[in-house]
Amino acid sequence: MDAGTRRILVVAGLWAFGLLLVVGKLYQVQIRQHEFYKEKARSYIEHKRTMQAARGTISDRNGEPLAVDLMHYSLAAKPAQLVEKRAVARKISKIINESYDDVYSKINNKKSFVYLAHRLTPEQAAQIRDLSDKSLLLERKFSRSYPFKEVGAHLVGYCDNDNKPGAGIEFSYDEYLHGKDGSSIFLRDAHGGQFPSMDLPTREPQNGKHIETTIDIVYQGILEAELGIAVNQHKADNGSAVLLNPRTGEVLAMANYPQFNPNEYSKYPVKNFKNQAVSDLYEPGSTFKMVSLAMCLEQLHLNMDSELVFCENGRYQLAQKTVRDHQKFAYLTARQVYENSSNVGVIKLAEKFPAAQFYRYARDFGFGEKTGIDLPAEINGILHKPDKFSKYSVSYMSIGYEVGVTPLQLASAYAAVANDGKLMQPYVVRRVVDESGRVVKENRPTELRTVISRETARQMKEVLKGVVENGTGQSARVTGVTIAGKTGTAQKIDRSTNSYTSENHIASFAGFFPVENPKFVLLVVVNNPRNGQYYGSQVAAPVFRRIAQRIVGLAVEDEPVSDQNLARIALPEMKNMLPAVEGMSVKNATKTLEKRNLKVDITGDGDTVFRQEPEAFSQFKEGQLVTLYTETRPLAETGKMPMVVGKSMKEALRILGEWDVQVEIEGSGIVIKQLPVAGSKMDNSGKIKLICNPA
């Protein structure tokens, strides 16, 4: 084979090898890695834009808004695509009320994306759209607002800047509240511009569901106001109060002090977020004597007026410790033992109880286990089992030591007495409702068990009524209303010595009213009062009295008020505040306003209210007109022709100006006809005709 032939064969071989490599690469790219490169190309072309869903509202039992979502916009830019950056910065700074230097510093770079402002109003967003700059992007967002600020904050909870829940009902019912974000697919052109895809579906956001609570915001305001006064007056560390409906287990109010404002939650220490009523333990002291009282009546069948107890002149030795009374009592009837809260007398009665029996009664009243309330961070409390009892455990537990309870547990136990012996499960949410009004979840009164007989409960009511009328609870008396209850004063443990100290106390009062047909159970706890007074009768019982007076519609001076409806005297401005309906669907907003006998005028053809006049939470009068401005979703988000009939020519052009579409106008004034019709699919190549007539 000559040299020429060899060269030809070598070249041919190289060509064949090269061709084989090309074919192999084509096979690898087009066949084996087809899906990989297809997705890679799609990622360059397609861009998924999220449409945030509105979080559901939370209201009190009367429809007053406790938590609402307010609509706003975030403004972003693509600095790499901005041409006249200084001119753009000047225009934007005027719209968003930021300095020119700040705006220019954010866009004077080659970044692909940067946020310029958050929480812009719909009006500001409209001005941004008028700039017709494709390098500026607007994102519709929602932020949480709490119209009553501190009032009810521990119950409702809060959401962070990303609308993520941090506590309370916001946290425990987040699966219903958070909704489901929507999305739309945008295509990028060669210049980086974006336009919606007509072939890929748009998934509309599904707003969260509405939560209707058992709370009455007026009662809540009363509890928080009076509790705050007491904590500050007595220079206490903190305090809690719980108001229940004993028949149903509904929580009507639950207060803690110190408070926090969920609209500005980041300004407060984390400890302020804690709902002490369900998450804090304390030794209840004499309010726990209701357990031994139940056993005296139901197990010993004592005649409370003939059974005499020698109270050892106020001093009783238990091993190495001396139990003292606040007075040197000698002989007292069993009734007087409880009316006067004699520790010695209660211990001598409790010594007759077997440990297992005492434990069973305490457990049946709900101590040592969670109540099951639909709030986060509830704790069990402490109730040791009988095999852990010492020789003196029943004695100490009978007067409220060696046991740890939450305020809610104690309030629930007293509610069982008020409810003829039936223990109900407490709850704070009545129902969950979707946007169509369909109830998707409903909490109903749940009887956990019968703790004591109806007759025992009746006798306990009489004894506890005597505490208020004749004994240590007299400072809880309310003229014209029968009150039953029990004071509590407990020494606290000094952590440095691990022993009880006479310097630090917990003052409390638990009771219910009216005794004949109890409607309310109320517990007040004040932790570590340090202003000279520390007994429950001095610190907590007066708070109970003031709250009860306001709830039944009596002035603090015991003078009847003319308004029979309780609590307008508590927070008079709350009941005639204009509801916040921004972010609601038009249907739900209209329904909410009409329930308050307000007239509604709707401006725009959108499905969502973005602004209301007068503004939310301003005072209103019955029959007043409220104007709702609805948002038509921008054309660039939907890919569909919006409704512009009835709008001014200028407004129609503003809406349609978001796309580079050709608009033909016939006439002037108000748009009376549009082609294509509203809802038709559109793209950048489409033409639109508007026929106008003067108004």
mmCIF file of N, CA and C in Angstrom, residues 291 357-368:
data_model
loop_
_atom_site.group_PDB
_atom_site.id
_atom_site.type_symbol
_atom_site.label_atom_id
_atom_site.label_comp_id
_atom_site.label_asym_id
_atom_site.label_seq_id
_atom_site.Cartn_x
_atom_site.Cartn_y
_atom_site.Cartn_z
ATOM 1 N N VAL A 291 -60.618 20.724 96.930
ATOM 2 C CA VAL A 291 -60.539 19.266 96.774
ATOM 3 C C VAL A 291 -60.926 18.581 98.081
ATOM 4 N N GLN A 357 -57.263 7.914 97.646
ATOM 5 C CA GLN A 357 -58.550 8.582 97.435
ATOM 6 C C GLN A 357 -58.354 10.080 97.188
ATOM 7 N N PHE A 358 -57.459 10.693 97.953
ATOM 8 C CA PHE A 358 -57.198 12.119 97.749
ATOM 9 C C PHE A 358 -56.627 12.350 96.347
ATOM 10 N N TYR A 359 -55.695 11.479 95.950
ATOM 11 C CA TYR A 359 -55.101 11.589 94.612
ATOM 12 C C TYR A 359 -56.175 11.478 93.538
ATOM 13 N N ARG A 360 -57.102 10.538 93.700
ATOM 14 C CA ARG A 360 -58.141 10.328 92.682
ATOM 15 C C ARG A 360 -59.020 11.563 92.533
ATOM 16 N N TYR A 361 -59.390 12.162 93.641
ATOM 17 C CA TYR A 361 -60.229 13.367 93.555
ATOM 18 C C TYR A 361 -59.474 14.508 92.862
ATOM 19 N N ALA A 362 -58.216 14.701 93.273
ATOM 20 C CA ALA A 362 -57.427 15.772 92.650
ATOM 21 C C ALA A 362 -57.276 15.523 91.152
ATOM 22 N N ARG A 363 -57.034 14.260 90.795
ATOM 23 C CA ARG A 363 -56.877 13.918 89.377
ATOM 24 C C ARG A 363 -58.185 14.124 88.622
ATOM 25 N N ASP A 364 -59.295 13.720 89.235
ATOM 26 C CA ASP A 364 -60.594 13.876 88.574
ATOM 27 C C ASP A 364 -60.942 15.343 88.349
ATOM 28 N N PHE A 365 -60.495 16.219 89.232
ATOM 29 C CA PHE A 365 -60.733 17.650 89.035
ATOM 30 C C PHE A 365 -59.858 18.226 87.915
ATOM 31 N N GLY A 366 -58.924 17.416 87.410
ATOM 32 C CA GLY A 366 -58.127 17.842 86.260
ATOM 33 C C GLY A 366 -56.708 18.235 86.569
ATOM 34 N N PHE A 367 -56.266 18.040 87.801
ATOM 35 C CA PHE A 367 -54.902 18.426 88.155
ATOM 36 C C PHE A 367 -53.921 17.325 87.750
ATOM 37 N N GLY A 368 -52.717 17.730 87.396
ATOM 38 C CA GLY A 368 -51.691 16.767 87.005
ATOM 39 C C GLY A 368 -51.765 16.318 85.565
#
